Short mmCIF file of C-alpha atoms and ligand atoms in Angstrom, two decimals:
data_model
loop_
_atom_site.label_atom_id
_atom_site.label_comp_id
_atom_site.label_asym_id
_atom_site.label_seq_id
_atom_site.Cartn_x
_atom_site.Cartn_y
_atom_site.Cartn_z
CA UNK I 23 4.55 -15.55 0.99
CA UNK I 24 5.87 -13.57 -2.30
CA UNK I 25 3.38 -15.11 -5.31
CA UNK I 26 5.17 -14.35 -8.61
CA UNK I 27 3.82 -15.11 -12.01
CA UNK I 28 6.84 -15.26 -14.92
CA UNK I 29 4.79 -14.37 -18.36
CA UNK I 30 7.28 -15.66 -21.32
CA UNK I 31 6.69 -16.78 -25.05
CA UNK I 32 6.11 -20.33 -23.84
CA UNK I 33 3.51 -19.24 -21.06
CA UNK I 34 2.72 -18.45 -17.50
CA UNK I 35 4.55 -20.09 -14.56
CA UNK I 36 3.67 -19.47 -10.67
CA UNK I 37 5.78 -20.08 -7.75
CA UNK I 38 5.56 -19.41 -4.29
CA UNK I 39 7.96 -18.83 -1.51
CA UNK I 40 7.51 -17.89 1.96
CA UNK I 41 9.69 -15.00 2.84
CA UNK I 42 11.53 -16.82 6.12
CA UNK I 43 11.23 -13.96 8.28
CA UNK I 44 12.60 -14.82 12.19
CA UNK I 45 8.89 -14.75 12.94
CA UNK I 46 8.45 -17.37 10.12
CA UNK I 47 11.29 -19.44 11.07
CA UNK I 48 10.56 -19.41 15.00
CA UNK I 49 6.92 -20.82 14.30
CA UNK I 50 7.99 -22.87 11.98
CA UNK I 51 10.13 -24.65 14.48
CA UNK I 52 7.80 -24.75 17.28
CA UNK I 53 4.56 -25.54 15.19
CA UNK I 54 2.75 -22.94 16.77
CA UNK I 55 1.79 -19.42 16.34
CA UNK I 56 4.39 -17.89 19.13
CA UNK I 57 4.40 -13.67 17.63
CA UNK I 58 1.34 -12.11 18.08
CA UNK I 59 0.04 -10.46 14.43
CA UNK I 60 -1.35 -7.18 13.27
CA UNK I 61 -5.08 -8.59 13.94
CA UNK I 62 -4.01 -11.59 16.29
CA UNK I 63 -3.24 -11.39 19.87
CA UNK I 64 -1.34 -14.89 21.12
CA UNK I 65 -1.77 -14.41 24.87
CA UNK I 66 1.46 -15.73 26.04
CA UNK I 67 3.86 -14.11 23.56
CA UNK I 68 7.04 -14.52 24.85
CA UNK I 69 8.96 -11.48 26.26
CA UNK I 70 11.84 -9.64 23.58
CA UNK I 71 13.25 -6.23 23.63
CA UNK I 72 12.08 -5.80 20.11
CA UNK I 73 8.36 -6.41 20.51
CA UNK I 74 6.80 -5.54 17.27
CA UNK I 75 9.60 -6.44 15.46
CA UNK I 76 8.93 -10.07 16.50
CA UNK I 77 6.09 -10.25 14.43
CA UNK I 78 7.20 -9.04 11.16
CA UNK I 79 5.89 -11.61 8.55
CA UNK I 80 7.21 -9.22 5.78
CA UNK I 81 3.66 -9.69 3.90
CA UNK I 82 2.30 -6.28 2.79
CA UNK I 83 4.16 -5.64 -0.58
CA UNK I 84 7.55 -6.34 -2.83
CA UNK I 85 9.75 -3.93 -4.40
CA UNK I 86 12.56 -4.05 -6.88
CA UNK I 87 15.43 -2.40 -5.09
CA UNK I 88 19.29 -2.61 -5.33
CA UNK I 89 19.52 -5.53 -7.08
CA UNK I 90 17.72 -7.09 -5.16
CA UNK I 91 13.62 -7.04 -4.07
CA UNK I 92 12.44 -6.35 -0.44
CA UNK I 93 9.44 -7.41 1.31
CA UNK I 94 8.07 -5.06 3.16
CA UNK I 95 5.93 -5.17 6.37
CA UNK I 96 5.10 -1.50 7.67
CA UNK I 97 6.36 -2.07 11.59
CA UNK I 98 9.29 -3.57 10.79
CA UNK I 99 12.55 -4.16 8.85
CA UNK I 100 12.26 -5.20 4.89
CA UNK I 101 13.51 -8.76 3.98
CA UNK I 102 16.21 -8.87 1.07
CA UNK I 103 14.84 -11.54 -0.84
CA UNK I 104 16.67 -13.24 -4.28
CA UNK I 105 15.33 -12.14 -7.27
CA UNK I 106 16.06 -15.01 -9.16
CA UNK I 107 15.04 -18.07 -6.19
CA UNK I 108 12.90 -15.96 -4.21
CA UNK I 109 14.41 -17.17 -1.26
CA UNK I 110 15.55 -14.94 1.59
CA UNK I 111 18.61 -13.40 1.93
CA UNK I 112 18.06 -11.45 5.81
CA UNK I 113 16.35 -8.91 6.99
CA UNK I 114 17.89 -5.39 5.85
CA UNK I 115 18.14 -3.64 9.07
CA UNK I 116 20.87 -1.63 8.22
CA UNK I 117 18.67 1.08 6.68
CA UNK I 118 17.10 1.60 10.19
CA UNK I 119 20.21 1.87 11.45
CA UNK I 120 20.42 -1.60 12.98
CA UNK I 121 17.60 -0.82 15.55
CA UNK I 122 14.04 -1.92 15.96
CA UNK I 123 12.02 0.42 13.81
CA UNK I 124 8.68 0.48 11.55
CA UNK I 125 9.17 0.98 7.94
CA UNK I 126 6.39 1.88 5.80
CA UNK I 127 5.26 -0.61 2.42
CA UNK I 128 5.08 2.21 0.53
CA UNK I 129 8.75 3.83 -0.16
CA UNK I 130 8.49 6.57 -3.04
CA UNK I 131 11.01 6.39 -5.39
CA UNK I 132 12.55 9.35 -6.26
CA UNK I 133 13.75 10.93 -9.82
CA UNK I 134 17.35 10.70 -8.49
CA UNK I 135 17.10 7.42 -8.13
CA UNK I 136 17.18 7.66 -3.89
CA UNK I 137 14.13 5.61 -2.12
CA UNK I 138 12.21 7.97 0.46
CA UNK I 139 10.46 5.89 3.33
CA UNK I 140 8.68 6.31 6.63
CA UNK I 141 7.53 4.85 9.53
CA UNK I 142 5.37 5.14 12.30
CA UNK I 143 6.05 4.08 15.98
CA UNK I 144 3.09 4.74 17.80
CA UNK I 145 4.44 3.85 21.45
CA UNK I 146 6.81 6.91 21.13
CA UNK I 147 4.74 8.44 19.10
CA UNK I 148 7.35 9.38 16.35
CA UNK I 149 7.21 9.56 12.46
CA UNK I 150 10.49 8.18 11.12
CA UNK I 151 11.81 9.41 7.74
CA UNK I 152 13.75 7.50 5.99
CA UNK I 153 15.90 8.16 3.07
CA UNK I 154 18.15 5.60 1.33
CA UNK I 155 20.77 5.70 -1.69
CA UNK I 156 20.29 3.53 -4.97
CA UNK I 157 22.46 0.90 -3.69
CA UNK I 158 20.61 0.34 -0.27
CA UNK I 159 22.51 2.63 2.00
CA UNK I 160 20.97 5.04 4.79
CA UNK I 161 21.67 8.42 3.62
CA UNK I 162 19.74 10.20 5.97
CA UNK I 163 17.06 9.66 8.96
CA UNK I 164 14.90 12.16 10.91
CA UNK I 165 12.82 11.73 13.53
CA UNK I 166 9.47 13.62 14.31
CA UNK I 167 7.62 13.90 17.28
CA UNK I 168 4.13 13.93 16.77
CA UNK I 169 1.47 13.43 19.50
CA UNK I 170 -0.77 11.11 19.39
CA UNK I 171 0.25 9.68 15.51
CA UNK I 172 -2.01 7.99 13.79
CA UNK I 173 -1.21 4.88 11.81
CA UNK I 174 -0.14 6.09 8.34
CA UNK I 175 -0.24 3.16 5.98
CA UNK I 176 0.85 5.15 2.85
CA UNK I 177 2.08 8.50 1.50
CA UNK I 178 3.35 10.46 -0.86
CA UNK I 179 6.71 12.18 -2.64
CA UNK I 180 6.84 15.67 -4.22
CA UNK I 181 10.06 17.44 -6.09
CA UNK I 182 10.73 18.96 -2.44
CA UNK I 183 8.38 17.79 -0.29
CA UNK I 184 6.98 14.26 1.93
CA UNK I 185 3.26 14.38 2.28
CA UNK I 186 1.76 12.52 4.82
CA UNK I 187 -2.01 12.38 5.87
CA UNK I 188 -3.15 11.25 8.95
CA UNK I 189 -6.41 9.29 9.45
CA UNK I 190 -8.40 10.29 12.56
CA UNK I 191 -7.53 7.14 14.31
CA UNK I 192 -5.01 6.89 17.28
CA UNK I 193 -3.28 4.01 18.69
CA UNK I 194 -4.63 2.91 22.39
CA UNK I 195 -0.94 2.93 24.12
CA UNK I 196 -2.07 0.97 26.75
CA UNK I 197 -3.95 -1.72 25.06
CA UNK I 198 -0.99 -2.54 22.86
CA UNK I 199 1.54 -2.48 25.77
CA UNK I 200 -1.25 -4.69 27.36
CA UNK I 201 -1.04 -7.59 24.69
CA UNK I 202 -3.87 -6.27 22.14
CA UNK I 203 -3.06 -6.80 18.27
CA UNK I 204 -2.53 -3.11 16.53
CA UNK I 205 -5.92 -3.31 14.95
CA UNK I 206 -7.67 -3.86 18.63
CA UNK I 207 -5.48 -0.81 19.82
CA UNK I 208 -6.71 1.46 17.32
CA UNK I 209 -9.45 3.88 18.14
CA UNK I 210 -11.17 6.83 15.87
CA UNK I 211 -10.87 10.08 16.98
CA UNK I 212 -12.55 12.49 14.98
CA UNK I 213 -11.23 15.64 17.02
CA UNK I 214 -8.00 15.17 15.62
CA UNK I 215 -9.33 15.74 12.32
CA UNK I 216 -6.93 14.46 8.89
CA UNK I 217 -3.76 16.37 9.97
CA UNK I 218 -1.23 16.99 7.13
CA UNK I 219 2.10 16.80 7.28
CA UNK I 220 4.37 18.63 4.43
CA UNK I 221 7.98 17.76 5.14
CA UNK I 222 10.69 19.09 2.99
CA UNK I 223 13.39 16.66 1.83
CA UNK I 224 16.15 19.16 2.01
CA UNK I 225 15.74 20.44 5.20
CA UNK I 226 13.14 18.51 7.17
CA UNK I 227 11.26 21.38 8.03
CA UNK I 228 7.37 21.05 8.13
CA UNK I 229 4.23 22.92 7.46
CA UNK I 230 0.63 21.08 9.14
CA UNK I 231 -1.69 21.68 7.67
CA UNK I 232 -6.22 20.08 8.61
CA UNK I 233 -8.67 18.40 6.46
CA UNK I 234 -12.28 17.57 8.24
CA UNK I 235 -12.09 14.23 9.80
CA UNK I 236 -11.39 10.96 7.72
CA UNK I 237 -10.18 7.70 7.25
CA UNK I 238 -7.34 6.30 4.42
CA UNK I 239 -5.47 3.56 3.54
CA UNK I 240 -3.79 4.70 0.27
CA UNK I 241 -2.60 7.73 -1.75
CA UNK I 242 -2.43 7.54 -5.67
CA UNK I 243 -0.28 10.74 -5.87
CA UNK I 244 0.76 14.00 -5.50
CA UNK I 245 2.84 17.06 -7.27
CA UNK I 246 3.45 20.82 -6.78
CA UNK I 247 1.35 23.19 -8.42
CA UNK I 248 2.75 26.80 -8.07
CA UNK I 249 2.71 27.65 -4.22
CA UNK I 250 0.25 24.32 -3.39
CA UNK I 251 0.97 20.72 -2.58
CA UNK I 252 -2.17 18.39 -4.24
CA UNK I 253 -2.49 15.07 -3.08
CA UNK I 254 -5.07 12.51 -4.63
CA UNK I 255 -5.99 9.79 -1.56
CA UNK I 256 -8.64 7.31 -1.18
CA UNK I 257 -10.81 8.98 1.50
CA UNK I 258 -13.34 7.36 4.01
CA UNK I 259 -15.35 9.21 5.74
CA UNK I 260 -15.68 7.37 8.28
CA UNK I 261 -13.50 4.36 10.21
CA UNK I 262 -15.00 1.29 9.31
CA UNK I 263 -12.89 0.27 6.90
CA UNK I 264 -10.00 0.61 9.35
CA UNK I 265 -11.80 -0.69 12.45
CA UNK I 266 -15.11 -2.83 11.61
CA UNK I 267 -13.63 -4.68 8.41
CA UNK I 268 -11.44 -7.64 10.13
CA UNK I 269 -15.32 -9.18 11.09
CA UNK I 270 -14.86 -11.09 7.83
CA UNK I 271 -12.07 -13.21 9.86
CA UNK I 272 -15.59 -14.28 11.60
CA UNK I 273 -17.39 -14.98 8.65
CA UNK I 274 -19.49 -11.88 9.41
CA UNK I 275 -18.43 -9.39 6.83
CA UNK I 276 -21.20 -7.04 6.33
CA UNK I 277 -19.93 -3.56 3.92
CA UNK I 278 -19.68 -0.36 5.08
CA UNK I 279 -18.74 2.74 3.37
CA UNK I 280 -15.89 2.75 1.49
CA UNK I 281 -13.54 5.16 0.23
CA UNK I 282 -13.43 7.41 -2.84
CA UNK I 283 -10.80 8.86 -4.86
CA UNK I 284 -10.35 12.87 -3.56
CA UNK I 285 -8.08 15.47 -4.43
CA UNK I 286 -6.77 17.63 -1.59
CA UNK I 287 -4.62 21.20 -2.03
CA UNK I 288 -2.42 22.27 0.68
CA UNK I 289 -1.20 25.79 0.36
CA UNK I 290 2.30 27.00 1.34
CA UNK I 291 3.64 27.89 3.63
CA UNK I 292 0.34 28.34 5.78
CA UNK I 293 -0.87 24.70 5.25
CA UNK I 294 -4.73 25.93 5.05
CA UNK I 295 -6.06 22.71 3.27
CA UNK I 296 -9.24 21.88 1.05
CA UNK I 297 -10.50 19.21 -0.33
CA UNK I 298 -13.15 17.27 -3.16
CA UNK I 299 -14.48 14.75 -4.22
CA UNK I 300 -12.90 13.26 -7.84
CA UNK I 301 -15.14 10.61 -8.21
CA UNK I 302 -17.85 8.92 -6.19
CA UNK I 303 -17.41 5.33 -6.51
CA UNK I 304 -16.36 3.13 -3.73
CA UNK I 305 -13.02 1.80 -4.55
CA UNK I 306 -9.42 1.42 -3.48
CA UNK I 307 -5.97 -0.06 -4.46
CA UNK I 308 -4.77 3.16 -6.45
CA UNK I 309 -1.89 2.71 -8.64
CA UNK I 310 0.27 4.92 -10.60
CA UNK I 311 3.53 4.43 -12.86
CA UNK I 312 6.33 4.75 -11.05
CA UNK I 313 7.50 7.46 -13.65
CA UNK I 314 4.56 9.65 -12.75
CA UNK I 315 5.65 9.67 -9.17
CA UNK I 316 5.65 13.03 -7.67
CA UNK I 317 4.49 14.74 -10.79
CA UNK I 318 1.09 15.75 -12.64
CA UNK I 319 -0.16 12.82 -14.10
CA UNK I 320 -3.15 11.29 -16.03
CA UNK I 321 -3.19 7.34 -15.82
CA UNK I 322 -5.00 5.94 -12.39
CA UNK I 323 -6.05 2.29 -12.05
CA UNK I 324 -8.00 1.23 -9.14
CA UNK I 325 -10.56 -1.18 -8.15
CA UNK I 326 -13.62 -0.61 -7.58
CA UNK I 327 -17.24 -1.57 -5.70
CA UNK I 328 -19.93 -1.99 -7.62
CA UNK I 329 -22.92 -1.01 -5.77
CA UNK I 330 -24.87 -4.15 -6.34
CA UNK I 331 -22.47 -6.20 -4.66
CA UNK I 332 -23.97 -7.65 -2.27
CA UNK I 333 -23.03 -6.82 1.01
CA UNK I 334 -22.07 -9.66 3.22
CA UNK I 335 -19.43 -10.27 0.21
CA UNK I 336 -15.73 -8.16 0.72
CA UNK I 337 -13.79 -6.93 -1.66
CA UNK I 338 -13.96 -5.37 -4.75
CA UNK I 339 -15.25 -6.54 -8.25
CA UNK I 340 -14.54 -3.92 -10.94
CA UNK I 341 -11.31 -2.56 -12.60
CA UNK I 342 -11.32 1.45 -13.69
CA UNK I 343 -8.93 3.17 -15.70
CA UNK I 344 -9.34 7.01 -14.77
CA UNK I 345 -7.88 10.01 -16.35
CA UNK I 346 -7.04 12.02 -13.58
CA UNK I 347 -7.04 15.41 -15.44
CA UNK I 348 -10.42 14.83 -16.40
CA UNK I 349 -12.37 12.01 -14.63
CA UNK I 350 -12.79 9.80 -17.39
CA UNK I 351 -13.14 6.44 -16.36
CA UNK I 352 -13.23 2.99 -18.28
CA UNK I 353 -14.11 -0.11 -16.13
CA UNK I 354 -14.78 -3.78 -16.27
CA UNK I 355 -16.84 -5.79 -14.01
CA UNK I 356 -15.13 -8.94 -12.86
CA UNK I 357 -18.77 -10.05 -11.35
CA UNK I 358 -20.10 -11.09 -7.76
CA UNK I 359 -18.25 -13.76 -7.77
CA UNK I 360 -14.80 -12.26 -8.07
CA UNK I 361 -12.15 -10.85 -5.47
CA UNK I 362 -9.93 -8.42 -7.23
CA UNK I 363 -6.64 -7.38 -6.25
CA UNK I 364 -4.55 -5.24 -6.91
CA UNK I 365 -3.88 -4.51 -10.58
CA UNK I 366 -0.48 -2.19 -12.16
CA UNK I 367 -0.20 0.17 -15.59
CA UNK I 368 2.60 -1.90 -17.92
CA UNK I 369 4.35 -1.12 -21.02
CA UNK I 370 4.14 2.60 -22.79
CA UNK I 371 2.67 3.44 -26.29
CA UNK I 372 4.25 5.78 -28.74
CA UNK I 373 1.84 8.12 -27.20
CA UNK I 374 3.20 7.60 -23.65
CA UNK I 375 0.09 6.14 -22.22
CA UNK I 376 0.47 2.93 -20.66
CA UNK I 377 -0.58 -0.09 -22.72
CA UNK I 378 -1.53 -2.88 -20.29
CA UNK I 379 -3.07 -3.36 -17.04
CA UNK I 380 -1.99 -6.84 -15.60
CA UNK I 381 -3.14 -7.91 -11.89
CA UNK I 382 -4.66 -11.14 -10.00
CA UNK I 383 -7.96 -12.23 -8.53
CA UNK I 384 -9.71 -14.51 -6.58
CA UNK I 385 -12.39 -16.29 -8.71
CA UNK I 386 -14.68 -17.73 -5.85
CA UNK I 387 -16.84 -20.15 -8.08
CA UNK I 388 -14.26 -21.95 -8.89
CA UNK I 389 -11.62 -21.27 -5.75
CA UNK I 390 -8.78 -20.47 -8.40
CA UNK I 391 -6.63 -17.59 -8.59
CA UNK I 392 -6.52 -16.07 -12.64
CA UNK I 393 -4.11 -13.71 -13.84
CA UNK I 394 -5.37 -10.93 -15.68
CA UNK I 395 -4.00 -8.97 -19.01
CA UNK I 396 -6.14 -6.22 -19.94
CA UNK I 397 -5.28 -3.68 -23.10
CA UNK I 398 -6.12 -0.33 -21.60
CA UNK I 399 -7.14 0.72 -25.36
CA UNK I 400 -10.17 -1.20 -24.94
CA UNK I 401 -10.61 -1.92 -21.22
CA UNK I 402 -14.53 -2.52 -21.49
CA UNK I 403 -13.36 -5.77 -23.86
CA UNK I 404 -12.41 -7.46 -21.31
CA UNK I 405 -8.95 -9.33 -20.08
CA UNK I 406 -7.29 -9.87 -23.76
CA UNK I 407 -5.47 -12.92 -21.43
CA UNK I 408 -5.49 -14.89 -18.05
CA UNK I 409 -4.18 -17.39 -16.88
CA UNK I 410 -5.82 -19.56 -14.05
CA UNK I 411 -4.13 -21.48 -11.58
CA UNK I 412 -5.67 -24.73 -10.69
CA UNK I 413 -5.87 -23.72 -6.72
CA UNK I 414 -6.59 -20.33 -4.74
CA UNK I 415 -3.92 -18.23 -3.81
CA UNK I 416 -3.72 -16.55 -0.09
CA UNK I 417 -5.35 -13.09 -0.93
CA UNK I 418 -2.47 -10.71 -1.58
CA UNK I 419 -1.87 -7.14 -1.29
CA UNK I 420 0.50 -5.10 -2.93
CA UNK I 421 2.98 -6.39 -5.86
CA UNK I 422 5.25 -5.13 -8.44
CA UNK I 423 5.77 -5.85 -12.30
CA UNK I 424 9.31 -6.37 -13.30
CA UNK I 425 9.92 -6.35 -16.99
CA UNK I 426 12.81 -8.67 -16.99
CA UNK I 427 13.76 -10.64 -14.06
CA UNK I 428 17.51 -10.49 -14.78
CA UNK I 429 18.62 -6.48 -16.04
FE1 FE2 B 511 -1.04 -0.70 1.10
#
């Protein structure tokens, strides 16, 4: 369901739309759950050619693209949905060439205005690379071979390069052919270590490069720095983020480790890779501006855990602003009784810092969802607005600030 709040002189509106994704619309009309999902095996899923494109529910994050915004899954085809109704206007399968075939919710745009994407298909065990023209068009696919892939939620854009790191997990072949949901086919695998993958947009070549064994969801960025590739991630050191954290489905969420923003170097052209810590805290959800993409940057928000959460709650409960250059952080605490999400840089000063900080949570005393507007000048103030729905929201994911709906 895309959740989209319109902030205008006279207020905040919400609406809500499901994106009607053939998974969607074939449930829908039976009344059941027919697709199996990414953490939900239905044990008599009917038979179809394109297996994992079946369950595409188009549910991980929303971009402004070509006029129009997609909703993006990371197995499966985006869905062109209207930017002014929200409804859905098909899937766009046309940039995978009109086949079956994962796409990432995390396309990079580039400086020339040309969307880099990826996506992983572990049955064949291939890394697609996707790259498509301002107006929507394929304008170039590769396909790598690389054994034993590991599920590579997000990545990263350069000048010249792709950068891709790969948690030590691997996908179970034969449990997912079997009927098992992608998160029961996934198993860690420390022996594989983090391999890195440089791939050069002009020529597809690519350098591999090893960092000591690790987990991650999401990287916050990466640039070139004379004959180096740096890459800051969100780094676990261990899997149970990946594998142990769907126990809250079951009411039996108890936290783990979680990850920590770290900066890794990969030289060229021999790949040799290193890595440290930036900061210690346990946190996740990284965003940059879009114009930073690719390029040395300072302005980092990302939510955090505060370590007196306690620990049969999930999520995350603080809000930092970090200075990438040089650590500096500025937070607030939501409280216990807060689920965070997601929260993006708006608006530039004369300076060129970003101004605001706007993003949504889950207030759990009351069961409302509340809009947040922070002024990144004095973060530690607290929200200078919000705006709080009278009902919960679905817990989201990823999402996108648009400064005006119609350009
Ligand atoms: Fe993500």
């Amino acid at each position: 369901m895309v959740q989209r709040f319109t902030l205008t002189e006279t207020g905040v509106a919400h609406h809500g739309r499901y994106v009607e994704t053939a998974k969607y619309l074939a449930e829908e009309s039976a009344g059941r759950m027919i697709f199996s999902g990414f953490g939900t095996a239905v044990d008599d899923m009917p038979p179809t050619p394109a297996r994992i494109e079946a369950s595409n529910p188009a549910n991980i994050s929303i971009i402004p693209f070509a006029r129009e915004y997609w909703a993006l899954w990371e197995a499966g085809a985006p869905y062109a949905i209207d930017p002014v109704t929200l409804s859905t206007l098909g899937s766009r399968s046309s940039v995978l060439n009109d086949q079956p075939a994962p796409f990432s919710a995390h396309p990079k745009l580039a400086r020339d205005g040309t969307l880099w994407n990826f996506g992983v298909d572990p049955i064949d065990d291939v890394l697609h690379i996707y790259r498509i023209s301002a107006d929507g068009r394929s304008i170039g696919t590769q396909r790598l071979h690389v054994d034993h892939i590991a599920p590579i939620h997000d990545f990263a854009i350069t000048e010249r390069y792709l950068v891709f790191l790969l948690p030590a997990i691997t996908c179970n072949r034969d449990r997912l052919m079997g009927g098992a949901s992608f998160a029961e086919s996934c198993q860690w695998s420390p022996q594989m270590g983090m391999r890195v993958l440089i791939v050069s947009q002009s020529d597809g070549s690519v350098i591999e490069g090893r960092l000591p064994a690790g987990c991650l969801f999401h990287v916050a960025n990466a640039w070139e720095d004379k004959a180096q590739v740096v890459v800051d991630y969100m780094r676990s050191a261990d899997p149970s983020s990946l594998l142990a954290g769907w126990s809250v489905m079951a009411g039996e969420y108890r936290h783990r480790r979680g990850a920590a923003l770290t900066r890794a170097r990969i030289a060229l052209p021999d790949g040799s890779a290193s890595q440290e810590a930036l900061l210690n805290h346990d946190a996740e959800f990284p965003t940059v501006r879009a114009s930073d993409t690719g390029k040395v940057y300072r302005h980092l928000l990302c939510l955090e855990r505060t370590q007196s959460r306690p620990q049969d709650v999930p999520g995350y409960d603080q809000l930092a602003y970090i200075d990438a250059q040089t650590g500096d952080r500025r937070v607030h605490h939501f409280g216990d009784a807060w689920l965070a999400e997601e929260h993006l840089l708006v608006g530039e000063m004369e300076n060129s810092a970003p101004r605001w900080a706007v993003g949504s949570g889950l207030d759990l005393n009351a069961k409302q969802t509340v809009l947040s507007v922070f002024d990144l000048r004095s973060l530690e103030a607290g929200p200078v607005a919000q705006a709080r729905l009278p009902y919960a929201l679905p817990l989201g994911l990823h999402g996108t600030f648009v400064p005006v709906v119609f350009p």
